CSV table of C-alpha atoms in Angstrom, one decimal:
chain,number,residue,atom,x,y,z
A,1,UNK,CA,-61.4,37.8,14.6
A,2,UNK,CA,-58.8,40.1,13.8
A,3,UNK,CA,-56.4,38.6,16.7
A,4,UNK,CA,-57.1,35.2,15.4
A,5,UNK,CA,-56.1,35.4,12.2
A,6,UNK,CA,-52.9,37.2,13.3
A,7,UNK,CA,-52.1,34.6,15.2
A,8,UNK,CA,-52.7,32.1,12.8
A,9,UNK,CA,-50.6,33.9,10.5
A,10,UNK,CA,-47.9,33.9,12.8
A,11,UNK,CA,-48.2,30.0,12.9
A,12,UNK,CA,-48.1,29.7,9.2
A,13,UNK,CA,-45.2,31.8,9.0
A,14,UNK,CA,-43.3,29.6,11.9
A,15,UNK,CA,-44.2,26.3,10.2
A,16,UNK,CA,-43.0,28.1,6.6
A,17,UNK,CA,-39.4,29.3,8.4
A,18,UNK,CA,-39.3,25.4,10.2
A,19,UNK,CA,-40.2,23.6,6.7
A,20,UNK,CA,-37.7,26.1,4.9
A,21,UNK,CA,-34.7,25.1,7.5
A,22,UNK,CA,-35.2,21.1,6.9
A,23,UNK,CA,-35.2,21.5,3.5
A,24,UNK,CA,-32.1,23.3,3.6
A,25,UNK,CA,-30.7,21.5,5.8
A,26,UNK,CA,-31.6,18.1,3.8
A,27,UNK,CA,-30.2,20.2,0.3
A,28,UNK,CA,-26.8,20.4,2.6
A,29,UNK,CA,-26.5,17.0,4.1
A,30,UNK,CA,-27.4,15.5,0.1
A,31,UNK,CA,-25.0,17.9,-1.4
A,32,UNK,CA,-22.3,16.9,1.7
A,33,UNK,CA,-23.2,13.2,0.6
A,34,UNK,CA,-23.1,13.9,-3.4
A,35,UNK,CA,-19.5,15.8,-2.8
A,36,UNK,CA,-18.0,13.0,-0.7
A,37,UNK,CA,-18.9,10.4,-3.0
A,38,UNK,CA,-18.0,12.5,-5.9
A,39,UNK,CA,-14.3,12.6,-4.2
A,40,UNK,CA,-13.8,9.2,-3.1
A,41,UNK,CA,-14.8,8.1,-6.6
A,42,UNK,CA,-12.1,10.4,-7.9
A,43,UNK,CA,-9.5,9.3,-5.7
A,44,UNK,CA,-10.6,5.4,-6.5
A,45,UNK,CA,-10.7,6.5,-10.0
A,46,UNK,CA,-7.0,7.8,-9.4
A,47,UNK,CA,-5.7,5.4,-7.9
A,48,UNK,CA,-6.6,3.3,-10.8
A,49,UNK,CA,-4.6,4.9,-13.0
A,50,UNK,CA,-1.7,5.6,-11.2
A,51,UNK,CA,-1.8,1.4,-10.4
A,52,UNK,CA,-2.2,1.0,-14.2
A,53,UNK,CA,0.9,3.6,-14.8
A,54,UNK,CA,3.0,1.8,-12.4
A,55,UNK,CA,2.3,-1.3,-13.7
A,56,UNK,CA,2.8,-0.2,-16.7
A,57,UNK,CA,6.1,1.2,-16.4
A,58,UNK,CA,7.4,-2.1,-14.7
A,59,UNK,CA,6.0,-4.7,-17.6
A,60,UNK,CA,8.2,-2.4,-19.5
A,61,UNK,CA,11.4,-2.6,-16.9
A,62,UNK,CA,11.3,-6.5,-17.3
A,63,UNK,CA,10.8,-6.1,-20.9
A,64,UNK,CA,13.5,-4.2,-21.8
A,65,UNK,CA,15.7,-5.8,-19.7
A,66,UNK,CA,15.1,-9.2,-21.8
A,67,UNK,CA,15.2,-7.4,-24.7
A,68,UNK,CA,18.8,-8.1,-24.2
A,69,UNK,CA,20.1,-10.6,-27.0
A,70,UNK,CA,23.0,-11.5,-25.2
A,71,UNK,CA,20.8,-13.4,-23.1
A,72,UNK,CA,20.2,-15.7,-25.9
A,73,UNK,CA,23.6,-16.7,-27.8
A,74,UNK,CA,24.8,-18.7,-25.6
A,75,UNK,CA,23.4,-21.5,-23.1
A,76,UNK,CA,22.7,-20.6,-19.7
A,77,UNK,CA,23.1,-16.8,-20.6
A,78,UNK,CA,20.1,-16.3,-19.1
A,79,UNK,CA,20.4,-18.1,-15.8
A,80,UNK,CA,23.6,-16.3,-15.2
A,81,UNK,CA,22.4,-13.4,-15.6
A,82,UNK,CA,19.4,-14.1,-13.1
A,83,UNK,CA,22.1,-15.8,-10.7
A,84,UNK,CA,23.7,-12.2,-10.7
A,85,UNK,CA,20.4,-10.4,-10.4
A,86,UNK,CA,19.0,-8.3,-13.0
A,87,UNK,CA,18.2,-5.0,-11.7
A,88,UNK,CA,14.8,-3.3,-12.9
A,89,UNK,CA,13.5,0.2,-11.9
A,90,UNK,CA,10.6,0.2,-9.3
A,91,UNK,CA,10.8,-3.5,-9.1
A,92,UNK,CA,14.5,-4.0,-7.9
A,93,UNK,CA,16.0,-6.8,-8.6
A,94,UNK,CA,14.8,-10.1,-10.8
A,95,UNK,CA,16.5,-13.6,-9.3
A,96,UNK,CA,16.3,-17.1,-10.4
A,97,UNK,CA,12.7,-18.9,-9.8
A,98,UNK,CA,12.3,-18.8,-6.2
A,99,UNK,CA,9.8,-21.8,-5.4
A,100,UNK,CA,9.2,-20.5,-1.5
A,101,UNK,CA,8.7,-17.7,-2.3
A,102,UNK,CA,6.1,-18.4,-5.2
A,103,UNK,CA,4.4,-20.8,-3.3
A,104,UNK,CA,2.7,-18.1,-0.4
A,105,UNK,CA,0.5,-16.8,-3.3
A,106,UNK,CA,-2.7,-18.1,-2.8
A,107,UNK,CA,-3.7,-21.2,-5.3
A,108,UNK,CA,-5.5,-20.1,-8.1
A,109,UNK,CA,-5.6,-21.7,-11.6
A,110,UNK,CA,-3.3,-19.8,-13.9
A,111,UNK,CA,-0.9,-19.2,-11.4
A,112,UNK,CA,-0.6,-22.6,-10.0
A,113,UNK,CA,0.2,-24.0,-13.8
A,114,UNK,CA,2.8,-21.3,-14.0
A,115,UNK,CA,4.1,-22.1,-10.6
A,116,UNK,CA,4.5,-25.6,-11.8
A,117,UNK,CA,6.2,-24.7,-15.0
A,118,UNK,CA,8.6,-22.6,-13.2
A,119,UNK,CA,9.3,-25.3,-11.0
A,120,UNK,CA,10.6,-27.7,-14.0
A,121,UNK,CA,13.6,-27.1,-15.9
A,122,UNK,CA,13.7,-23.7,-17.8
A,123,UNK,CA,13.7,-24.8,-21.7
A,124,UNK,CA,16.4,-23.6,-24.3
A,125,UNK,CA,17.6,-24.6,-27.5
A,126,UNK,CA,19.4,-27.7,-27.6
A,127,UNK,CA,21.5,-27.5,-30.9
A,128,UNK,CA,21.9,-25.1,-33.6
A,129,UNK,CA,19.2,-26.6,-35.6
A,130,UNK,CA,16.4,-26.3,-32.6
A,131,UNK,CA,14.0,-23.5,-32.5
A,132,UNK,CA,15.1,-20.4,-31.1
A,133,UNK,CA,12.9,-20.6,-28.2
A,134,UNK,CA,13.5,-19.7,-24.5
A,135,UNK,CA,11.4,-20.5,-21.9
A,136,UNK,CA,12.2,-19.3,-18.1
A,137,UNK,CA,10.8,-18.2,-14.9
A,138,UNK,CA,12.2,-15.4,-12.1
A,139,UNK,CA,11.2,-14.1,-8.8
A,140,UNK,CA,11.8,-10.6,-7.5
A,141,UNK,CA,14.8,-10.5,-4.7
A,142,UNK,CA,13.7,-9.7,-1.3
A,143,UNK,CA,16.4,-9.8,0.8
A,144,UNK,CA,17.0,-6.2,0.6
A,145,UNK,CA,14.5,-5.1,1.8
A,146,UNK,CA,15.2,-6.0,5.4
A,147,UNK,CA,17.2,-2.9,6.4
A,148,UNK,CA,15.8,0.3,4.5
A,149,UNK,CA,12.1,-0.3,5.8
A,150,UNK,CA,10.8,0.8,1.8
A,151,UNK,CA,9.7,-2.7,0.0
A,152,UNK,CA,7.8,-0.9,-2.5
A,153,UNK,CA,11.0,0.0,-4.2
A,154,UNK,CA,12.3,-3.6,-4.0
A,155,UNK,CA,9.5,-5.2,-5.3
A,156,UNK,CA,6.1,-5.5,-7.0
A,157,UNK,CA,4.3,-2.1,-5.7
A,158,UNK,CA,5.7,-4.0,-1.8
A,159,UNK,CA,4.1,-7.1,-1.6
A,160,UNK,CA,5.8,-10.4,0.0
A,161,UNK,CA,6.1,-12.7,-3.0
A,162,UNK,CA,6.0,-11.8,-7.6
A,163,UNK,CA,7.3,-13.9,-9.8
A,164,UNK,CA,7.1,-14.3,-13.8
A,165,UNK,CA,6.9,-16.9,-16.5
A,166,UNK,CA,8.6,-15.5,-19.8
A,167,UNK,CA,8.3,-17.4,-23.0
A,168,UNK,CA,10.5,-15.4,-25.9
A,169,UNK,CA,10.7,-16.8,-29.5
A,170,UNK,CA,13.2,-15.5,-32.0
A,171,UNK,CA,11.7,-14.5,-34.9
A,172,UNK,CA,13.1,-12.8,-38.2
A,173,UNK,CA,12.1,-9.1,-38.9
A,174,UNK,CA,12.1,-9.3,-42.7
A,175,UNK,CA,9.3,-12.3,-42.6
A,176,UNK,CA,5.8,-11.8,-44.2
A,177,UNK,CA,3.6,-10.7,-41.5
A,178,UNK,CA,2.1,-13.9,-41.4
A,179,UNK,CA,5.3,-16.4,-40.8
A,180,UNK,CA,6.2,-13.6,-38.5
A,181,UNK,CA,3.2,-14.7,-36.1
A,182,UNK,CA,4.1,-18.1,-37.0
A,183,UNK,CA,7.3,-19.3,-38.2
A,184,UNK,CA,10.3,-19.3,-35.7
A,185,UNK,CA,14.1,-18.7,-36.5
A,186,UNK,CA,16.5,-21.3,-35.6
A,187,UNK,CA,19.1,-20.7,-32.9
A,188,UNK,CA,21.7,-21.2,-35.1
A,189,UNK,CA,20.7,-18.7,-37.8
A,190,UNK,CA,19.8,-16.0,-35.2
A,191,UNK,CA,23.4,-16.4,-34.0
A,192,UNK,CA,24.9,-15.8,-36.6
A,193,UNK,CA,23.2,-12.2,-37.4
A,194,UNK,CA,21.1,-11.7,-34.2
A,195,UNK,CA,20.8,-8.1,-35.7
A,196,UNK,CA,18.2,-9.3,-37.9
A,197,UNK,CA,15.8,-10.9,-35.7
A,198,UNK,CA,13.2,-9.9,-32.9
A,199,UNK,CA,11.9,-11.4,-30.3
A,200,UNK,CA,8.2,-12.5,-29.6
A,201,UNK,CA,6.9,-12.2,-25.9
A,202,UNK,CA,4.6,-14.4,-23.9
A,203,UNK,CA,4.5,-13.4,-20.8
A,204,UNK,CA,2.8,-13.9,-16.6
A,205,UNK,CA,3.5,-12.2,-13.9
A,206,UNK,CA,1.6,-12.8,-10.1
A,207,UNK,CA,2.5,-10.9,-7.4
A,208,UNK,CA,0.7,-10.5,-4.0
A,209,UNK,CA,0.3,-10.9,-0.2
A,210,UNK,CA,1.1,-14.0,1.5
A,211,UNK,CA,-2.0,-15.9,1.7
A,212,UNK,CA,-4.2,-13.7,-0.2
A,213,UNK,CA,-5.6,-13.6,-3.5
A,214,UNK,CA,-2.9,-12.9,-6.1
A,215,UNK,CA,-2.9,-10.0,-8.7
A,216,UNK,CA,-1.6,-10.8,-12.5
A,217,UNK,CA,-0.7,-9.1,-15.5
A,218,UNK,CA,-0.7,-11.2,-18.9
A,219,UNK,CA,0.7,-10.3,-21.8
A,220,UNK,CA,2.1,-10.7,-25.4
A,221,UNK,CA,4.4,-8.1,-27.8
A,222,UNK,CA,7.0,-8.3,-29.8
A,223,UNK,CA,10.0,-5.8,-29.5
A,224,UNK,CA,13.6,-5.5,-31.5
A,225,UNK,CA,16.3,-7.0,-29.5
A,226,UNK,CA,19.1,-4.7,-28.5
């Protein structure tokens, strides 16, 4: 009797050490699971935000470059200035409306109204007395970006095709708050003191892969012209 319960107490204590070993094992491979998931979500969750800083910074860039008002005392100012290419940090450089180009986005609704905005007429004041209104479209130059082998520093975080529909209406800073959403300045009174005015920005930008869903950034602000 002795010898049989020794032995059987030698079993227990076998089947104890085996159960103890899965269960450590599992409590590893779930932790090894838990951890991995844990990091991938941080790096997705990084990613994110460095996409949403980037993105960020070059709604600004375009911004502040049409926060010029030079680009809107005279006609054609700003299709000049697009003919010469308007450079913009981590975009490169913004061109007139490139229709091509535009056109390997993949169809979706808002971008195939903007596409077909852009590919009318941009729309400026016609006499002193019209609305200070400017409405215009640009693409993102390519064409350097055959040589250095780097597209992301040419273009929208280095995708084939971006462009951007920009509506900008001149409005005067010492308005009420309410006919500054509403009212809008005539061309020829902003030209004559364009210091005292601001400018109102509606704003779509698409950029993507050729043939492949497009990404798009919407927007509205107002800023002080410089």
């Amino acid at each position: 009797m002795q010898i049989k319960l020794h032995i059987h107490k030698l079993h227990e204590s076998n089947g104890n050490a085996i159960l103890g070993g899965v269960v450590a094992v599992t409590i590893l491979a779930v932790s090894a699971v838990m951890l991995t998931q844990g990091y991938l979500s941080t790096l997705k969750f990084k990613s994110r935000v460095q996409l949403k800083s980037s993105l960020t910074s070059v709604e600004d860039g375009i911004l502040y470059a049409f926060s010029d008002k030079n680009l809107y005392l005279t006609s054609n100012a700003i299709k000049q200035a697009l003919q010469g290419k308007i450079s913009i940090s981590q975009v490169g450089k913004l061109t007139l409306f490139n229709s091509a180009s535009a056109s390997k986005l993949e169809n979706q609704i808002d971008l195939s109204r903007a596409r077909g905005t852009c590919a009318q007429n941009n729309y400026q004041p016609s006499s002193d007395s019209s609305p200070a209104e400017f409405i215009f479209c640009f693409s993102t130059d390519t064409s350097s970006n055959s040589n250095d082998g780097n597209r992301s520093i040419h273009t929208f975080f280095g995708v084939e095709s971006a462009f951007g529909l920009m509506k900008v209406t001149i409005k005067n800073k010492n308005d009420s708050h309410l006919d500054s959403i509403i009212k809008k300045a005539n061309w020829g009174e902003f030209k004559q003191n364009p210091d005292n005015f601001r400018a109102d920005f509606s704003y779509q930008f698409f950029w993507g892969r050729e043939n492949q869903p497009a990404f798009s950034k919407l927007g509205n602000t107002i800023r002080d012209l410089r």
